[in-house]
């Protein structure tokens, strides 16, 4: 077991929609969050509802304030997006303070920028830097890692994300507008642009039914390409969810339970084809923003208790025991199903 930093967990962007879920999940898991972000008055207002929590305002273009904000932290969770505007600065401050860094970006260029900026200093500091520890990106990476455990043969992967609706937050809308780089996927074992006309097909999402889907990779190709033998990747999202976020009149997520979750239902299925054998694993759950919090916080818990297999810039599946990680979130956050459908022993098992 490696020695891990100790101290509180700084949440940068704490008063955002996802930030609030992350702060509450840290409290639920017995960790001490520190509220950080650029707006001092919104941080103070948030602390009124959560007495005893420290507030440390800082802008990303103020290195001194950012340094002070992360001093003494064991980990920093960055939930302030667009991450193209915050990832490099916040990860730099975290690593310089000897703290692990995680963010929840779905943007490919933001993952790439952090991967490029941090490999040496993170390794030297003995901390992990994990972009995209979230619903989009990290969850598919964990599922694919669990499916491909023990194989070094090249695999063809499909990642299909089914949503019954997508109520986007202001941050999601802003990030979509800011993220104009062509999306990439994996073709012939390397990252390559997705075709201009996104191919459409349909996908049977089980509990969510058969849905038209459009090819749309998020941050997962960059994570998968780091550490798994993926020859080809096809990523899909429900076409209706895409229409929801493209419609400017779609409202933000409504809170309909005591935890503040919307009623949104999701299914994420990953299918791995290795030779003539096909395996698939899927998870279902509620509210992609709320579900991001237990994913990020489970990662923090494992980094701090020594259940992480490395330091430096890493993908979630590269550093955590993927199957065990997913099982830990089941059934409260995720319901997990695994099926082997090719030649070989056929079975249906919980992960
Ligand atoms: N990968 C995933 O599955 C996943 C899941 C959840 C969220 N996300 C991403 O996480 C980000 C936040 O989402 P959200 O739903 O929490 O949105 P939100 O409620 O609009 O919150 C956005 C937060 O980011 C802060 N922020 C934005 N730009 C900043 C900057 N340049 N410097 C400092 N703070 C900045 C905002 O502060 P101000 O209010 O002061 O601007 C606010 O605290 C978005 O990019 C979203 O796409 C990804």
Coordinates of C-alpha atoms and ligand atoms in Angstrom, one line a residue:
X1 CA 0.0 0.0 0.0
X2 CA 1.3 3.4 -0.9
X3 CA 1.4 6.3 1.5
X4 CA -1.3 8.8 0.6
X5 CA -1.7 12.4 1.5
X6 CA -4.0 13.2 4.4
X7 CA -6.3 16.2 5.0
X8 CA -9.6 17.6 3.7
X9 CA -10.9 17.2 0.1
X10 CA -11.2 20.5 -1.7
X11 CA -14.1 20.7 -4.1
X12 CA -13.4 23.4 -6.7
X13 CA -16.7 24.6 -8.2
X14 CA -18.5 23.5 -5.0
X15 CA -21.7 25.6 -5.5
X16 CA -22.4 24.2 -9.0
X17 CA -25.1 21.6 -9.6
X18 CA -22.6 18.7 -9.6
X19 CA -20.5 20.3 -6.9
X20 CA -23.3 20.2 -4.4
X21 CA -23.8 16.4 -5.0
X22 CA -20.1 15.9 -4.6
X23 CA -19.9 17.9 -1.3
X24 CA -22.9 16.0 0.1
X25 CA -21.5 12.6 -0.9
X26 CA -18.1 13.5 0.7
X27 CA -20.0 14.3 3.9
X28 CA -22.0 11.1 3.6
X29 CA -18.8 9.1 3.3
X30 CA -17.3 10.8 6.4
X31 CA -14.7 13.0 4.6
X32 CA -14.2 16.7 5.2
X33 CA -15.0 18.9 2.1
X34 CA -13.6 22.4 1.7
X35 CA -15.7 24.6 -0.5
X36 CA -13.8 26.4 -3.2
X37 CA -14.6 28.2 -6.4
X38 CA -14.5 31.7 -7.9
X39 CA -17.5 33.3 -6.2
X40 CA -17.0 34.1 -2.5
X41 CA -20.6 35.0 -1.9
X42 CA -22.0 31.8 -3.4
X43 CA -19.5 29.8 -1.4
X44 CA -20.5 31.6 1.8
X45 CA -24.2 31.0 1.1
X46 CA -23.6 27.3 0.6
X47 CA -21.6 27.0 3.8
X48 CA -24.6 28.4 5.7
X49 CA -26.5 25.2 4.8
X50 CA -23.6 23.1 5.8
X51 CA -22.2 24.6 9.0
X52 CA -18.6 24.0 9.9
X53 CA -17.3 23.7 6.3
X54 CA -14.4 25.9 5.4
X55 CA -14.7 28.2 2.5
X56 CA -11.7 29.1 0.3
X57 CA -12.5 31.3 -2.7
X58 CA -10.0 31.4 -5.6
X59 CA -10.1 32.3 -9.3
X60 CA -8.2 30.0 -11.7
X61 CA -6.2 33.0 -13.0
X62 CA -5.0 33.9 -9.5
X63 CA -2.2 31.3 -8.7
X64 CA -1.6 32.6 -5.2
X65 CA -5.3 32.2 -4.2
X66 CA -5.5 28.8 -5.9
X67 CA -2.4 27.7 -4.0
X68 CA -3.9 28.8 -0.7
X69 CA -7.2 27.1 -1.6
X70 CA -5.6 23.7 -2.0
X71 CA -3.0 23.9 0.8
X72 CA -3.1 20.9 3.1
X73 CA -5.6 19.0 0.9
X74 CA -5.4 15.3 0.5
X75 CA -7.4 15.5 -2.8
X76 CA -8.9 18.1 -5.0
X77 CA -12.1 17.4 -7.0
X78 CA -12.6 19.9 -9.8
X79 CA -16.3 20.2 -10.8
X80 CA -15.9 23.6 -12.4
X81 CA -16.5 23.3 -16.1
X82 CA -15.8 24.1 -18.9
X83 CA -12.7 22.2 -17.9
X84 CA -10.8 23.7 -20.8
X85 CA -10.8 26.8 -18.6
X86 CA -10.0 25.2 -15.3
X87 CA -8.4 21.7 -15.6
X88 CA -4.7 22.7 -16.1
X89 CA -4.7 25.4 -13.5
X90 CA -6.5 23.4 -10.8
X91 CA -4.6 20.2 -11.4
X92 CA -1.3 22.2 -11.3
X93 CA -2.2 23.7 -8.0
X94 CA -3.3 20.3 -6.6
X95 CA -0.2 18.5 -7.6
X96 CA 2.1 21.3 -6.3
X97 CA 0.3 20.9 -3.0
X98 CA 0.9 17.2 -2.9
X99 CA -2.8 16.4 -3.4
X100 CA -4.5 13.9 -5.7
X101 CA -6.5 15.6 -8.5
X102 CA -9.8 14.4 -10.0
X103 CA -12.2 16.1 -12.4
X104 CA -15.5 15.2 -14.1
X105 CA -14.8 16.4 -17.6
X106 CA -16.6 15.0 -20.6
X107 CA -14.5 17.1 -22.9
X108 CA -11.8 15.3 -24.9
X109 CA -9.5 18.3 -25.2
X110 CA -9.7 19.0 -21.5
X111 CA -8.5 15.4 -20.7
X112 CA -5.8 15.8 -23.2
X113 CA -4.6 19.1 -21.8
X114 CA -4.3 17.7 -18.3
X115 CA -2.7 14.5 -19.5
X116 CA -0.1 16.6 -21.3
X117 CA 0.5 19.1 -18.4
X118 CA 0.9 16.7 -15.5
X119 CA 2.8 13.5 -16.2
X120 CA 6.1 14.4 -14.6
X121 CA 5.1 16.6 -11.6
X122 CA 2.3 14.2 -10.6
X123 CA 4.6 11.2 -10.7
X124 CA 7.3 13.1 -8.7
X125 CA 4.7 14.2 -6.1
X126 CA 3.4 10.6 -5.8
X127 CA -0.2 11.6 -6.4
X128 CA -2.8 10.5 -9.0
X129 CA -4.3 12.8 -11.6
X130 CA -7.6 11.4 -12.9
X131 CA -9.6 13.5 -15.4
X132 CA -13.1 12.4 -16.3
X133 CA -13.9 10.4 -13.0
X134 CA -17.6 10.8 -13.9
X135 CA -20.6 9.4 -15.6
X136 CA -19.3 10.4 -19.1
X137 CA -15.8 9.1 -19.5
X138 CA -14.9 7.2 -16.3
X139 CA -17.9 5.0 -16.1
X140 CA -17.4 3.5 -19.6
X141 CA -13.7 3.1 -18.8
X142 CA -14.4 1.1 -15.7
X143 CA -17.0 -1.1 -17.5
X144 CA -14.6 -1.8 -20.4
X145 CA -11.7 -2.5 -18.0
X146 CA -13.9 -5.0 -16.1
X147 CA -14.9 -6.7 -19.3
X148 CA -11.4 -6.9 -20.7
X149 CA -9.7 -8.0 -17.5
X150 CA -7.0 -10.6 -18.2
X151 CA -7.0 -10.2 -22.0
X152 CA -4.3 -8.7 -24.1
X153 CA -6.0 -9.5 -27.4
X154 CA -7.3 -6.5 -29.4
X155 CA -10.9 -5.8 -28.7
X156 CA -13.7 -4.0 -30.6
X157 CA -15.7 -2.0 -28.1
X158 CA -19.1 -0.4 -28.3
X159 CA -20.2 2.1 -25.6
X160 CA -24.0 2.9 -25.7
X161 CA -25.5 5.5 -23.4
X162 CA -29.3 5.4 -23.1
X163 CA -31.1 8.3 -21.4
X164 CA -34.9 8.7 -21.1
X165 CA -34.3 12.5 -21.1
X166 CA -31.5 15.0 -20.7
X167 CA -32.1 18.1 -18.7
X168 CA -28.8 20.0 -19.1
X169 CA -27.4 22.3 -16.5
X170 CA -26.0 25.7 -17.4
X171 CA -22.5 24.2 -17.1
X172 CA -23.3 21.5 -19.6
X173 CA -24.7 24.1 -22.1
X174 CA -21.6 26.3 -21.6
X175 CA -19.2 23.4 -22.0
X176 CA -21.0 22.2 -25.1
X177 CA -20.6 25.7 -26.7
X178 CA -17.0 25.9 -25.6
X179 CA -16.0 22.4 -26.8
X180 CA -15.8 22.8 -30.6
X181 CA -12.9 20.5 -31.3
X182 CA -13.7 17.5 -33.6
X183 CA -14.5 14.5 -31.5
X184 CA -12.2 11.5 -31.8
X185 CA -12.7 7.7 -31.3
X186 CA -10.5 4.7 -31.7
X187 CA -9.9 3.3 -35.2
X188 CA -7.3 0.6 -36.0
X189 CA -5.9 1.0 -32.4
X190 CA -5.3 4.8 -32.5
X191 CA -7.3 7.9 -31.9
X192 CA -9.0 9.2 -35.1
X193 CA -11.8 11.7 -35.9
X194 CA -15.4 10.4 -36.0
X195 CA -17.0 10.8 -39.4
X196 CA -18.6 14.2 -40.0
X197 CA -22.1 12.6 -40.5
X198 CA -22.6 10.8 -37.2
X199 CA -23.8 7.2 -38.0
X200 CA -27.2 6.4 -36.5
X201 CA -28.5 3.0 -35.5
X202 CA -30.7 1.7 -32.7
X203 CA -29.9 0.1 -29.4
X204 CA -31.9 -2.1 -27.1
X205 CA -31.4 -0.6 -23.7
X206 CA -33.5 -3.1 -21.8
X207 CA -35.4 -1.2 -19.2
X208 CA -35.2 1.9 -21.3
X209 CA -36.4 0.1 -24.5
X210 CA -35.1 0.2 -28.0
X211 CA -33.9 3.6 -28.9
X212 CA -32.4 5.4 -31.9
X213 CA -28.8 6.3 -31.1
X214 CA -26.2 8.6 -32.7
X215 CA -22.5 8.1 -32.7
X216 CA -21.1 10.5 -30.1
X217 CA -17.9 9.8 -28.1
X218 CA -17.3 11.8 -24.9
X219 CA -14.1 11.6 -23.0
X220 CA -13.9 7.8 -22.9
X221 CA -11.8 7.3 -26.0
X222 CA -8.8 9.1 -24.4
X223 CA -9.1 7.1 -21.2
X224 CA -9.5 3.7 -23.0
X225 CA -6.6 4.4 -25.4
X226 CA -4.3 4.9 -22.5
X227 CA -4.4 1.4 -21.1
X228 CA -6.6 -1.1 -22.9
X229 CA -6.0 -3.1 -26.1
X230 CA -8.9 -1.4 -28.0
X231 CA -8.7 -1.8 -31.8
X232 CA -12.0 -0.1 -32.5
X233 CA -14.5 2.0 -30.4
X234 CA -18.0 3.0 -31.3
X235 CA -19.8 5.3 -28.9
X236 CA -23.5 6.0 -29.0
X237 CA -25.9 8.3 -27.2
X238 CA -29.7 8.2 -27.4
X239 CA -30.8 10.5 -30.3
X240 CA -33.6 11.9 -28.2
X241 CA -31.2 13.0 -25.4
X242 CA -29.1 14.8 -28.1
X243 CA -32.2 16.6 -29.2
X244 CA -33.0 17.6 -25.6
X245 CA -29.7 19.3 -25.1
X246 CA -29.8 20.9 -28.5
X247 CA -33.1 22.4 -27.7
X248 CA -32.6 25.8 -25.9
X249 CA -36.0 25.5 -24.2
X250 CA -35.1 22.2 -22.4
X251 CA -35.1 23.2 -18.7
X252 CA -32.3 22.3 -16.2
X253 CA -32.7 19.1 -14.1
X254 CA -35.7 19.2 -11.7
X255 CA -35.0 18.0 -8.2
X256 CA -37.6 15.4 -7.4
X257 CA -36.3 13.5 -4.4
X258 CA -34.8 14.3 -1.0
X259 CA -31.3 14.0 -2.4
X260 CA -32.0 16.6 -5.1
X261 CA -32.0 14.0 -8.0
X262 CA -34.0 14.4 -11.1
X263 CA -36.1 11.4 -12.3
X264 CA -33.8 10.9 -15.3
X265 CA -33.0 7.2 -15.9
X266 CA -29.9 6.0 -17.6
X267 CA -28.4 2.8 -18.9
X268 CA -24.7 2.5 -20.0
X269 CA -23.8 -0.7 -21.8
X270 CA -20.4 -1.7 -23.0
X271 CA -20.0 -4.6 -25.4
X272 CA -16.5 -6.1 -26.0
X273 CA -15.8 -8.4 -29.0
X274 CA -12.6 -10.3 -28.6
X275 CA -12.2 -12.9 -31.4
X276 CA -15.5 -14.6 -31.7
X277 CA -16.5 -14.1 -28.1
X278 CA -18.7 -11.2 -27.0
X279 CA -19.2 -10.0 -23.5
X280 CA -21.4 -7.2 -22.4
X281 CA -21.8 -5.3 -19.1
X282 CA -24.4 -2.7 -18.4
X283 CA -25.3 -0.4 -15.5
X284 CA -28.5 1.4 -14.8
X285 CA -29.3 4.3 -12.5
X286 CA -30.8 7.6 -11.9
X287 CA -29.6 11.2 -12.8
X288 CA -26.2 11.4 -14.5
X289 CA -25.2 14.5 -12.5
X290 CA -26.1 12.9 -9.1
X291 CA -24.4 9.6 -10.1
X292 CA -21.2 11.4 -10.9
X293 CA -20.8 12.2 -7.2
X294 CA -20.5 8.6 -5.9
X295 CA -18.2 7.8 -8.8
X296 CA -15.8 10.7 -8.0
X297 CA -16.0 10.2 -4.2
X298 CA -15.5 6.4 -4.4
X299 CA -12.3 7.2 -6.3
X300 CA -11.2 9.7 -3.6
X301 CA -11.9 7.1 -0.9
X302 CA -9.8 4.5 -2.7
X303 CA -6.9 6.9 -3.4
X304 CA -6.8 7.9 0.3
X305 CA -7.1 4.3 1.7
X306 CA -4.4 2.9 -0.6
X307 CA -6.6 1.0 -3.0
X308 CA -5.1 2.7 -6.1
X309 CA -2.5 1.0 -8.3
X310 CA -0.4 3.9 -9.3
X311 CA 0.4 7.6 -9.4
X312 CA 0.9 10.1 -12.2
X313 CA -1.8 10.8 -14.9
X314 CA -4.0 7.7 -15.0
X315 CA -7.4 6.6 -16.3
X316 CA -9.9 5.2 -13.7
X317 CA -9.7 1.6 -14.9
X318 CA -5.9 1.9 -15.0
X319 CA -5.6 2.7 -11.3
X320 CA -8.6 1.0 -9.6
X321 CA -9.9 -2.6 -9.5
X322 CA -12.8 -1.9 -11.9
X323 CA -15.0 -4.7 -11.0
X324 CA -14.7 -4.1 -7.3
X325 CA -15.2 -0.4 -7.8
X326 CA -18.5 -0.9 -9.7
X327 CA -19.7 -3.5 -7.2
X328 CA -19.1 -1.0 -4.4
X329 CA -21.5 1.4 -6.1
X330 CA -24.2 -1.2 -6.5
X331 CA -27.1 -1.2 -5.9
X332 CA -27.4 2.3 -4.4
X333 CA -26.0 4.2 -7.4
X334 CA -25.8 1.5 -10.1
X335 CA -27.4 -1.8 -10.9
X336 CA -24.8 -3.9 -12.7
X337 CA -25.4 -6.7 -15.2
X338 CA -22.9 -8.8 -17.0
X339 CA -23.5 -11.3 -19.9
X340 CA -21.3 -13.5 -22.0
X341 CA -23.0 -14.0 -25.4
X342 CA -20.3 -15.5 -27.6
X343 CA -19.0 -19.1 -27.8
X344 CA -17.8 -20.4 -24.4
X345 CA -19.7 -20.8 -21.2
X346 CA -22.9 -18.8 -21.3
X347 CA -23.9 -17.1 -18.1
X348 CA -25.7 -14.2 -16.6
X349 CA -24.1 -12.9 -13.4
X350 CA -24.1 -9.9 -11.3
X351 CA -20.7 -8.2 -11.4
Ligands
LIG1 N1 -18.5 13.8 -17.3 C1 -19.7 13.8 -16.8 O1 -20.4 12.8 -16.7 C2 -20.2 15.1 -16.1 C3 -21.1 15.0 -15.0 C4 -21.5 16.2 -14.4 C5 -21.0 17.4 -14.8 N2 -20.1 17.4 -15.8 C6 -19.5 18.7 -16.2 O2 -19.1 19.4 -15.1 C7 -19.2 20.8 -15.3 C8 -20.1 21.4 -14.2 O3 -21.4 21.0 -14.4 P1 -22.6 21.4 -13.5 O4 -23.7 20.6 -13.9 O5 -22.2 21.4 -12.1 O6 -22.8 22.9 -14.0 P2 -23.2 24.2 -13.1 O7 -24.2 23.9 -12.1 O8 -23.5 25.3 -14.2 O9 -21.9 24.6 -12.4 C9 -20.7 25.0 -13.0 C10 -19.7 25.4 -12.0 O10 -18.4 25.6 -12.6 C11 -17.9 26.9 -12.2 N3 -17.1 27.5 -13.3 C12 -17.3 27.5 -14.6 N4 -16.3 28.1 -15.2 C13 -15.4 28.5 -14.3 C14 -14.2 29.2 -14.3 N5 -13.6 29.6 -15.4 N6 -13.5 29.4 -13.1 C15 -14.1 29.0 -12.0 N7 -15.3 28.3 -11.9 C16 -15.9 28.1 -13.0 C17 -19.2 27.7 -12.0 O11 -19.0 28.9 -11.3 P3 -19.8 30.2 -11.6 O12 -21.2 30.0 -11.3 O13 -19.1 31.3 -10.8 O14 -19.6 30.5 -13.1 C18 -20.0 26.7 -11.2 O15 -19.6 26.5 -9.9 C19 -19.7 20.9 -16.8 O16 -18.6 21.1 -17.6 C20 -20.4 19.6 -17.0 O17 -20.4 19.3 -18.4 C21 -19.6 16.3 -16.4

